[in-house]
Structures are given as C-alpha cells and as structure tokens.
mmCIF file with all atom_site columns, C-alpha atoms and ligand atoms in Angstrom:
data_model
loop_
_atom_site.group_PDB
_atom_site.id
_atom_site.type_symbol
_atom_site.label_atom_id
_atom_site.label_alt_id
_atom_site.label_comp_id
_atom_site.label_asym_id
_atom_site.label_entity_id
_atom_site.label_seq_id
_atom_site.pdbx_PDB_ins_code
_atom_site.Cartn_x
_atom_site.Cartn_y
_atom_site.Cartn_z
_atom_site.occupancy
_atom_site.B_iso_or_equiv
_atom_site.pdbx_formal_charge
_atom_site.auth_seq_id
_atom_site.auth_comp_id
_atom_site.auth_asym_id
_atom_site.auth_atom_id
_atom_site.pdbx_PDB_model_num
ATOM   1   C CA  . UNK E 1 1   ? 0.000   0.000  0.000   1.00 98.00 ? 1   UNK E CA  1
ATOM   2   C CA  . UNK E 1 2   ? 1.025   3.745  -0.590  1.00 98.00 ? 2   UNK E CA  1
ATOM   3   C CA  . UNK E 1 3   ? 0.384   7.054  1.045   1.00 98.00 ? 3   UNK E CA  1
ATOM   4   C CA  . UNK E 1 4   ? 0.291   9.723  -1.675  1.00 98.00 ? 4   UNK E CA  1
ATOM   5   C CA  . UNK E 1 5   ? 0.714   13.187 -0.308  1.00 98.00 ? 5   UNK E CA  1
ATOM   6   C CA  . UNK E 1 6   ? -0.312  15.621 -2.674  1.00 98.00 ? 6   UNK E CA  1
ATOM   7   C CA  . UNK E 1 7   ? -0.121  19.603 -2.118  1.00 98.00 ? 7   UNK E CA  1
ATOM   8   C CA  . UNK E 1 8   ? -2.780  21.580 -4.615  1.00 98.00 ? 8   UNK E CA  1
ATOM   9   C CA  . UNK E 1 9   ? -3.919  25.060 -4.965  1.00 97.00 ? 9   UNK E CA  1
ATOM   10  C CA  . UNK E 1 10  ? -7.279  25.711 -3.014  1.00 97.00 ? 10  UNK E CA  1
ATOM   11  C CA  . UNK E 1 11  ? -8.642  26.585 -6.426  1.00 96.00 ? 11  UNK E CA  1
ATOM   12  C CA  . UNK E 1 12  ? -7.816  22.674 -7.658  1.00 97.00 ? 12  UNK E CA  1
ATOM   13  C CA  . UNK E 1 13  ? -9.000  21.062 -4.319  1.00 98.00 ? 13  UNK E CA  1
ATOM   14  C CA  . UNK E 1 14  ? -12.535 20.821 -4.678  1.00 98.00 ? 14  UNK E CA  1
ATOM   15  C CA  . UNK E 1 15  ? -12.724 19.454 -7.981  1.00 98.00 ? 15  UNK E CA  1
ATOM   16  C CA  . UNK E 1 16  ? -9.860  16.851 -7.424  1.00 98.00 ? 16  UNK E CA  1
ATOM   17  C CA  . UNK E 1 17  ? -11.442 15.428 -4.131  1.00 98.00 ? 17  UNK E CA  1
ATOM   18  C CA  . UNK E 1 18  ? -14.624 14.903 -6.313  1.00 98.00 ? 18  UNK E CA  1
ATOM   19  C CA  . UNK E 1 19  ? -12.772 13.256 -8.982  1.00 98.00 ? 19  UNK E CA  1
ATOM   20  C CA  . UNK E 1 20  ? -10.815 11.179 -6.762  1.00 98.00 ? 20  UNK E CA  1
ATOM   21  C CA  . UNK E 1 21  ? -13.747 10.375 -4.752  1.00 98.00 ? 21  UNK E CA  1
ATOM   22  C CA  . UNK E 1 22  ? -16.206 9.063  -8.260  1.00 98.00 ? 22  UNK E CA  1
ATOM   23  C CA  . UNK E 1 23  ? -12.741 7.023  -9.156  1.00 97.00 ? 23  UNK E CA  1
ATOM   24  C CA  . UNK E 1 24  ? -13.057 5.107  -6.076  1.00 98.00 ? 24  UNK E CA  1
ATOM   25  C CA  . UNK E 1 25  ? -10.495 6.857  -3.684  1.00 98.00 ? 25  UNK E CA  1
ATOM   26  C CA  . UNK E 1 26  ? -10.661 7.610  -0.416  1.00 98.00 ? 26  UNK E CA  1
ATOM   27  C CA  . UNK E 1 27  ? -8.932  10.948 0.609   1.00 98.00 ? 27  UNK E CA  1
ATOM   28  C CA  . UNK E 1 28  ? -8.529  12.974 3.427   1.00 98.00 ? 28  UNK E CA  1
ATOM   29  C CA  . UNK E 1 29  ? -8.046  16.994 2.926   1.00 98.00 ? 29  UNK E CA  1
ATOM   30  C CA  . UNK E 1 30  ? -5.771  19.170 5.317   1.00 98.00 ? 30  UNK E CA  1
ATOM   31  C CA  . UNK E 1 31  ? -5.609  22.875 5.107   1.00 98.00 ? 31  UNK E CA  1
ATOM   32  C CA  . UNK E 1 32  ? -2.028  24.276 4.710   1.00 98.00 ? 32  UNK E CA  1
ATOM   33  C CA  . UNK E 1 33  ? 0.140   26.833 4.124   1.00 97.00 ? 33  UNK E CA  1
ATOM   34  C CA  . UNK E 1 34  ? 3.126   27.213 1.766   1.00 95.00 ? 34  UNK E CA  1
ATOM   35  C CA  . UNK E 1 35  ? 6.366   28.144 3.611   1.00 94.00 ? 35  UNK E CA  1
ATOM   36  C CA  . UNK E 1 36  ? 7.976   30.262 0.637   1.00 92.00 ? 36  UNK E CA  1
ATOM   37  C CA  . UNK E 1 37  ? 4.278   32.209 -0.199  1.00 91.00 ? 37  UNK E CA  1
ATOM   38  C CA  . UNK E 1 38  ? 2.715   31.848 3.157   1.00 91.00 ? 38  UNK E CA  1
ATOM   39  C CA  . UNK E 1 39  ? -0.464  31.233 1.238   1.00 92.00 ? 39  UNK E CA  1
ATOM   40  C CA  . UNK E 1 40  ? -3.137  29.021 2.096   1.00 96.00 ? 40  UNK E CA  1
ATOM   41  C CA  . UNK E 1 41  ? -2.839  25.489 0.220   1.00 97.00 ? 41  UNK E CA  1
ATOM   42  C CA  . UNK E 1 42  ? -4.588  21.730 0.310   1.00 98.00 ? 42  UNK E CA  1
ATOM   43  C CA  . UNK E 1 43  ? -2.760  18.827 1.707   1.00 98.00 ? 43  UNK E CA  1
ATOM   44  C CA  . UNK E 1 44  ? -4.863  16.004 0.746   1.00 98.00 ? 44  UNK E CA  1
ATOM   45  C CA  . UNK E 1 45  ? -3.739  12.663 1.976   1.00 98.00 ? 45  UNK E CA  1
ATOM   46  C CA  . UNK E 1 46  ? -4.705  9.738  -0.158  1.00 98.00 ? 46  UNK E CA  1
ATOM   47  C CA  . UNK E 1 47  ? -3.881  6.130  0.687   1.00 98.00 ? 47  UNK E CA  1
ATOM   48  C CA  . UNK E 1 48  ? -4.252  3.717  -2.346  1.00 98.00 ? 48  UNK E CA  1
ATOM   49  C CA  . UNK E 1 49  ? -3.348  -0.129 -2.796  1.00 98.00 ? 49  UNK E CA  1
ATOM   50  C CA  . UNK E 1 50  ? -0.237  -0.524 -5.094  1.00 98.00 ? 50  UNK E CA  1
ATOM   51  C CA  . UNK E 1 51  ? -1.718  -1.271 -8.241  1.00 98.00 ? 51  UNK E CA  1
ATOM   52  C CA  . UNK E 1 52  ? -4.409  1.906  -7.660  1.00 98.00 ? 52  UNK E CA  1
ATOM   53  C CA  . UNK E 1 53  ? -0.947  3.941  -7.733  1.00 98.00 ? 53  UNK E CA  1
ATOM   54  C CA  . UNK E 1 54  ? -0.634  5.344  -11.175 1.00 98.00 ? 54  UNK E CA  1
ATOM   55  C CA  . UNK E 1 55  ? -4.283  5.628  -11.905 1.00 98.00 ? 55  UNK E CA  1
ATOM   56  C CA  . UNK E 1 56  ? -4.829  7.900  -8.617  1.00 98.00 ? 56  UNK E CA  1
ATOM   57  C CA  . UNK E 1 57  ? -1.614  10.419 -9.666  1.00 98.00 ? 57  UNK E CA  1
ATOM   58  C CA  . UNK E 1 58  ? -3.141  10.238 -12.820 1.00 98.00 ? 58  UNK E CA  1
ATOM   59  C CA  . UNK E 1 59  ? -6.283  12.006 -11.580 1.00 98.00 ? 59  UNK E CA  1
ATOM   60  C CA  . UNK E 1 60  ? -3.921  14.049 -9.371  1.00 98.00 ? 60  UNK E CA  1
ATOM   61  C CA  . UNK E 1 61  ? -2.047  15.595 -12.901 1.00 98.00 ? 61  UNK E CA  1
ATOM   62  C CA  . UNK E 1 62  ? -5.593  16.325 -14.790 1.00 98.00 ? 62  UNK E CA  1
ATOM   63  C CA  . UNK E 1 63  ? -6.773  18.087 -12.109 1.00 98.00 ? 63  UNK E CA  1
ATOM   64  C CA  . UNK E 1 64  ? -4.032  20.458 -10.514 1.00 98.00 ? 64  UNK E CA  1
ATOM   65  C CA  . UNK E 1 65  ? -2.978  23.474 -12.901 1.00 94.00 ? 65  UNK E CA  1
ATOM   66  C CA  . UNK E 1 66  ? -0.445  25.315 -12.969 1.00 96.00 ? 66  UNK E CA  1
ATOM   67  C CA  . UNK E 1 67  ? -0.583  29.386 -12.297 1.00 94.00 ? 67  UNK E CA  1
ATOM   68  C CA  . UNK E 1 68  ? 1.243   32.454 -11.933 1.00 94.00 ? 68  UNK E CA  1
ATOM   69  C CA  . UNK E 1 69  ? 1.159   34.317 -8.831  1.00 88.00 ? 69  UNK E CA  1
ATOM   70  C CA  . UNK E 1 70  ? 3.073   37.242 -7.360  1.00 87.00 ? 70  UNK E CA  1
ATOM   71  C CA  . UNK E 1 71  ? 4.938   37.257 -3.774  1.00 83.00 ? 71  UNK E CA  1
ATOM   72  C CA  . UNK E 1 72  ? 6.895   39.680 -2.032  1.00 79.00 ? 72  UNK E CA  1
ATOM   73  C CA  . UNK E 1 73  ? 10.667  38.444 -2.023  1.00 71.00 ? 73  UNK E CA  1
ATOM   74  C CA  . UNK E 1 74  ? 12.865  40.492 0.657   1.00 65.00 ? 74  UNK E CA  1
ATOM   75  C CA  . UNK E 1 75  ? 15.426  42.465 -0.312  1.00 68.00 ? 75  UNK E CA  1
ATOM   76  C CA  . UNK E 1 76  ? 17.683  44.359 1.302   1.00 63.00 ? 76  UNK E CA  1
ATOM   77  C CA  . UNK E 1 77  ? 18.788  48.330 1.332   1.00 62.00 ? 77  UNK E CA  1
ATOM   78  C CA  . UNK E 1 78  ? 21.095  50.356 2.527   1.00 57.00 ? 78  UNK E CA  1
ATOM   79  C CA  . UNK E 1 79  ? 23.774  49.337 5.437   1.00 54.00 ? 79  UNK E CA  1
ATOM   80  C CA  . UNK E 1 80  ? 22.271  48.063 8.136   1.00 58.00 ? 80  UNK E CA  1
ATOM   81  C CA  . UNK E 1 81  ? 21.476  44.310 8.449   1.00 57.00 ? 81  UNK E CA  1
ATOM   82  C CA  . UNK E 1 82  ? 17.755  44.899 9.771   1.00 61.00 ? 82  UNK E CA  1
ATOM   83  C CA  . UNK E 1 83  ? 16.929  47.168 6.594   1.00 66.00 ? 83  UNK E CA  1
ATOM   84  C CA  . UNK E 1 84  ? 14.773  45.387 4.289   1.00 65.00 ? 84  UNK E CA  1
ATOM   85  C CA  . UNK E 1 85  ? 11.922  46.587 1.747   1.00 73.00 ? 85  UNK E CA  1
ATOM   86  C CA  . UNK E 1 86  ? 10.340  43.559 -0.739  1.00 79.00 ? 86  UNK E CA  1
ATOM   87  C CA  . UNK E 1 87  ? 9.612   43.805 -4.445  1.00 82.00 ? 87  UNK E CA  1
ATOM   88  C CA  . UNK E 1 88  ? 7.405   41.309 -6.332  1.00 88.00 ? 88  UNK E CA  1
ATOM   89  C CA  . UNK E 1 89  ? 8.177   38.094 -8.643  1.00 88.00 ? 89  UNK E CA  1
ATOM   90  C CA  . UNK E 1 90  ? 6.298   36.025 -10.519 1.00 93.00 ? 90  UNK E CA  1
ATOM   91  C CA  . UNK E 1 91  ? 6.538   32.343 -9.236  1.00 94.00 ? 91  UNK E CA  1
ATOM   92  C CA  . UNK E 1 92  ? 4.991   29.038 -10.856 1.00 95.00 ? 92  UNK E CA  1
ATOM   93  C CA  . UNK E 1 93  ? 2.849   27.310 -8.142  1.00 94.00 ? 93  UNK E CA  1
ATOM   94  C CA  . UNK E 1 94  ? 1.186   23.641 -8.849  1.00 88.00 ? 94  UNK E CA  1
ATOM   95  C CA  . UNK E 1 95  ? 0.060   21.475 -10.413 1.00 95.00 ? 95  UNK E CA  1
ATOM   96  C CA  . UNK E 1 96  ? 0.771   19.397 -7.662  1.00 98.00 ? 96  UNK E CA  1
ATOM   97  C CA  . UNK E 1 97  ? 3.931   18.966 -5.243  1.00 98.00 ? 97  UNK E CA  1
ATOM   98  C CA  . UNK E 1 98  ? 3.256   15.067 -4.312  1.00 98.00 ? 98  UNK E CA  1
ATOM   99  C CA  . UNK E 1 99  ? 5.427   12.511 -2.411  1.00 98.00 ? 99  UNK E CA  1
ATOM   100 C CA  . UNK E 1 100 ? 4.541   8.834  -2.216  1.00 98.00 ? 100 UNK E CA  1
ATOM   101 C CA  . UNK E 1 101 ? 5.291   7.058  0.918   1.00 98.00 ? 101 UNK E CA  1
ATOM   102 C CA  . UNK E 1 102 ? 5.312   3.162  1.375   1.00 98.00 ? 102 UNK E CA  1
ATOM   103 C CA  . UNK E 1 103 ? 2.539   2.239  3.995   1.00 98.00 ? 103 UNK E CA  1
ATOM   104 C CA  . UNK E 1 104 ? 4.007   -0.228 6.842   1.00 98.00 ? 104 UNK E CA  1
ATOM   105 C CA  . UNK E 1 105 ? 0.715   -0.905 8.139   1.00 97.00 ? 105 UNK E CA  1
ATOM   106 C CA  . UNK E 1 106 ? -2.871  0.177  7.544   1.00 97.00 ? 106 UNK E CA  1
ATOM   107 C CA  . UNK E 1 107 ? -4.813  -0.265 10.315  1.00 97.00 ? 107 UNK E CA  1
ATOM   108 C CA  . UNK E 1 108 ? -8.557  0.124  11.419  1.00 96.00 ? 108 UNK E CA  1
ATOM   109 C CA  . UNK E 1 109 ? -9.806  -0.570 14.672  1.00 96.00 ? 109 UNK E CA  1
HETATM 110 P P1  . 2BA J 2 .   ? 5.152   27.562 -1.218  1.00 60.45 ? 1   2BA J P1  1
HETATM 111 O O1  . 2BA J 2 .   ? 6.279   27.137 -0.316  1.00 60.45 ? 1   2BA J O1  1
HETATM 112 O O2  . 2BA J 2 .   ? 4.333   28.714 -0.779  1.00 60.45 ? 1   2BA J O2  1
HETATM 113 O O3  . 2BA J 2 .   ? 5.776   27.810 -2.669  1.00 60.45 ? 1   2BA J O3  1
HETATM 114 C C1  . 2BA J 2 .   ? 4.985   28.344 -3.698  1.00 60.45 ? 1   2BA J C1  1
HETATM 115 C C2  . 2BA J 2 .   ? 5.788   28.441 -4.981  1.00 60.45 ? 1   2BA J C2  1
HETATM 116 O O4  . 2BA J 2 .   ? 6.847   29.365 -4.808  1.00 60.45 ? 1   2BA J O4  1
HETATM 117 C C3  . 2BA J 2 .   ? 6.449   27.122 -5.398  1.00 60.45 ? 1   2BA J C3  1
HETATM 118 O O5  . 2BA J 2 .   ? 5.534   26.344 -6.159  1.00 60.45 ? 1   2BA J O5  1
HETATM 119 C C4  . 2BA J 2 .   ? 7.635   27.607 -6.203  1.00 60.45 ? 1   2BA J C4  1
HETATM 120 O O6  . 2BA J 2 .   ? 7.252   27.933 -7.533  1.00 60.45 ? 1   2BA J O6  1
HETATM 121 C C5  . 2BA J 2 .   ? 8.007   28.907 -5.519  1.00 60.45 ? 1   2BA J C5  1
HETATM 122 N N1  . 2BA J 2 .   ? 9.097   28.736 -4.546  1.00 60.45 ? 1   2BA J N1  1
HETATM 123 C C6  . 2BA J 2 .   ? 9.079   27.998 -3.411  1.00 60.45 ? 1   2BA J C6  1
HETATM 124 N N2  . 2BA J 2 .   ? 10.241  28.119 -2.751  1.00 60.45 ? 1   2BA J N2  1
HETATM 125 C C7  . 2BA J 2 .   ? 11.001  28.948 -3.485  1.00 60.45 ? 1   2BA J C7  1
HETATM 126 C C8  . 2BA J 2 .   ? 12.320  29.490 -3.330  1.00 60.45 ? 1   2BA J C8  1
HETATM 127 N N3  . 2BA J 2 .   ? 13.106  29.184 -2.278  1.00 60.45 ? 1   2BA J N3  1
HETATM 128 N N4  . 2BA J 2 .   ? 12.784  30.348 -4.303  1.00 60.45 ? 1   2BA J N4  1
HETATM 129 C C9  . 2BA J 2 .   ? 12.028  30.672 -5.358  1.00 60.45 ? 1   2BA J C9  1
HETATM 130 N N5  . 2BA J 2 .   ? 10.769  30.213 -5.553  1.00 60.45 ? 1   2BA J N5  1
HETATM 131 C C10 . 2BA J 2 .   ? 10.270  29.363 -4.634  1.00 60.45 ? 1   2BA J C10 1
HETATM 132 P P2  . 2BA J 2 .   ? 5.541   24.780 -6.030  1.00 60.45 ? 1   2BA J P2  1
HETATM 133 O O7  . 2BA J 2 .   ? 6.940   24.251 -6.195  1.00 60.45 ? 1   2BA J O7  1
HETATM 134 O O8  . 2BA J 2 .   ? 4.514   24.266 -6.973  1.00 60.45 ? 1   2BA J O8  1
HETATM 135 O O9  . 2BA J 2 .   ? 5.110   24.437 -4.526  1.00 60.45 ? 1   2BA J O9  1
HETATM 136 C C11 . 2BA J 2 .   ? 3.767   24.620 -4.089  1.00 60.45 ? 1   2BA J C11 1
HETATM 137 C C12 . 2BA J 2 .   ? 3.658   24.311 -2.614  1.00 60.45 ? 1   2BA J C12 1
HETATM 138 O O10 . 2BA J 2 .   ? 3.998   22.918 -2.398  1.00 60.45 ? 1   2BA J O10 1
HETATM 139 C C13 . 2BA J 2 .   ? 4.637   25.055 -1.725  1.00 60.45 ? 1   2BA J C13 1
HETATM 140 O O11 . 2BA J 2 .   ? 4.131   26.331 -1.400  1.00 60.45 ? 1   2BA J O11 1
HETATM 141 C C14 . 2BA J 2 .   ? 4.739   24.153 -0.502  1.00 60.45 ? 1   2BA J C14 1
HETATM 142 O O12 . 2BA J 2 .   ? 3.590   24.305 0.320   1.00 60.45 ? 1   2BA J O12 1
HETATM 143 C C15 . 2BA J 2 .   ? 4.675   22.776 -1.147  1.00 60.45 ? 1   2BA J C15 1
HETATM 144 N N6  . 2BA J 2 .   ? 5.992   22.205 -1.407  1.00 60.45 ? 1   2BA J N6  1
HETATM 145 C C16 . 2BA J 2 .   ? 6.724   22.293 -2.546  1.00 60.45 ? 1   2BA J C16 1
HETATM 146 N N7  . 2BA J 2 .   ? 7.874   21.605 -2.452  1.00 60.45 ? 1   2BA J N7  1
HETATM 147 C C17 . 2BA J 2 .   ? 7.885   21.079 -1.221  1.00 60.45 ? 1   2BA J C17 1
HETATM 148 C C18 . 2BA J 2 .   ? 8.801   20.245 -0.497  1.00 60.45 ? 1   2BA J C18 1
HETATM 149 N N8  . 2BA J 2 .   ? 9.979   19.814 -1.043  1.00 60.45 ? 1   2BA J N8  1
HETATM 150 N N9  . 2BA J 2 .   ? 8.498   19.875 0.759   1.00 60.45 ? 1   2BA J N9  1
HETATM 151 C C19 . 2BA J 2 .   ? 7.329   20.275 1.337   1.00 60.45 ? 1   2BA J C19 1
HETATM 152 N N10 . 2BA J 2 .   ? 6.408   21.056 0.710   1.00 60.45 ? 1   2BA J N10 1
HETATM 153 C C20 . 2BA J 2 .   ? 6.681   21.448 -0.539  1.00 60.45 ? 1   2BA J C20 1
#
C-alpha cells in the first residue's frame, strides 16, 4: 500500500477530491500553508493499494494546474542588516507537489 501526499492550490482542491472520490479513492483533505508564499494550500492525503498507484496520480495531474502568482521576495537596502523593503516576482505554483510514501501498516480498529 502507498500514502500519496499531494499539495494543490485551493482553487484545484474541490474538484480533485470529487474526482478522486467518483474514481473510487478515499482521501482525506488538510488545510495548509506554503512556507515560501505563506499562502493558504490543500494537503490532501490519499492512501491507495499498489496497483491503484498510477491511476490515482493520474487524476492528481488532470486536475491540478499550474498558475502564476506574485509574492513579495525580501530584499535588502542600505547598510544596516535589519533594513529590508520587498519587491514582487512572478513564481509558478502547482500542479501538484506530491510525495509517495510506502505504507508499513494500515490499520482500522
Ligand atoms: P510555497 O512554499 O508557498 O511555494 C509556492 C511556490 O513558490 C512554489 O511552487 C515555487 O514555484 C516557488 N518557490 C518555493 N520556494 C522557493 C524558493 N526558495 N525560491 C524561489 N521560488 C520558490 P511549487 O513548487 O509548486 O510548490 C507549491 C507548494 O507545495 C509550496 O508552497 C509548498 O507548500 C509545497 N511544497 C513544494 N515543495 C515542497 C517540499 N519539497 N516539501 C514540502 N512542501 C513542498
């Protein structure tokens, strides 16, 4: 068994956890925030038998688009070390960030 962790843009999460959930998959969806950004994302965790693997990051990649969005990167001025302003650049969020774990043991009780 595997544990897919996938990270998606709010705007993706809805749709994916419906898409996942009519293809058979059971997920479980964790609000999060993006260290670089400090934007909201989803975390959804999604634990699928081996041979469900490709078919589930398959859903995953239709789903999750890719954007452009603006954040603040720090920058600093002048001398002193605490002097910093920020200016804006263009990053490339998503699709999806996704890491897939082996599962020791599932368990239900
Ligand atoms: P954030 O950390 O808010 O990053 C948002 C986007 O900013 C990233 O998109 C990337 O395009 C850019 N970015 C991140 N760190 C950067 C840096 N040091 N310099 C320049 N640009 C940077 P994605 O790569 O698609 O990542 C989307 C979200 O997935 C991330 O939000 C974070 O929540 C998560 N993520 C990505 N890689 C990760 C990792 N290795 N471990 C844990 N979470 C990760």
């Amino acid at each position: 068994m595997k544990l897919i962790i996938a990270i998606v843009q709010d705007e993706d999460a809805n749709r994916l956890i419906s898409e996942l959930m009519n293809g058979g998959f059971r997920v479980t969806k964790l609000a999060s925030t993006g260290g670089f950004l400090r934007a909201g994302n989803t975390t959804l965790l999604i634990g699928v038998e081996d041979a469900q693997l490709d078919a589930c990051l398959k859903v995953v990649e239709k789903v999750s688009h890719s954007r452009r969005q603006l954040a603040a990167a720090p920058s600093p001025v002048g001398g002193g070390a605490s002097s910093f302003t920020s200016f804006p650049i263009e990053v490339t969020v998503g699709g999806a960030t996704v890491f897939v774990l082996s599962v020791e043991q599932f368990i239900k009780i």
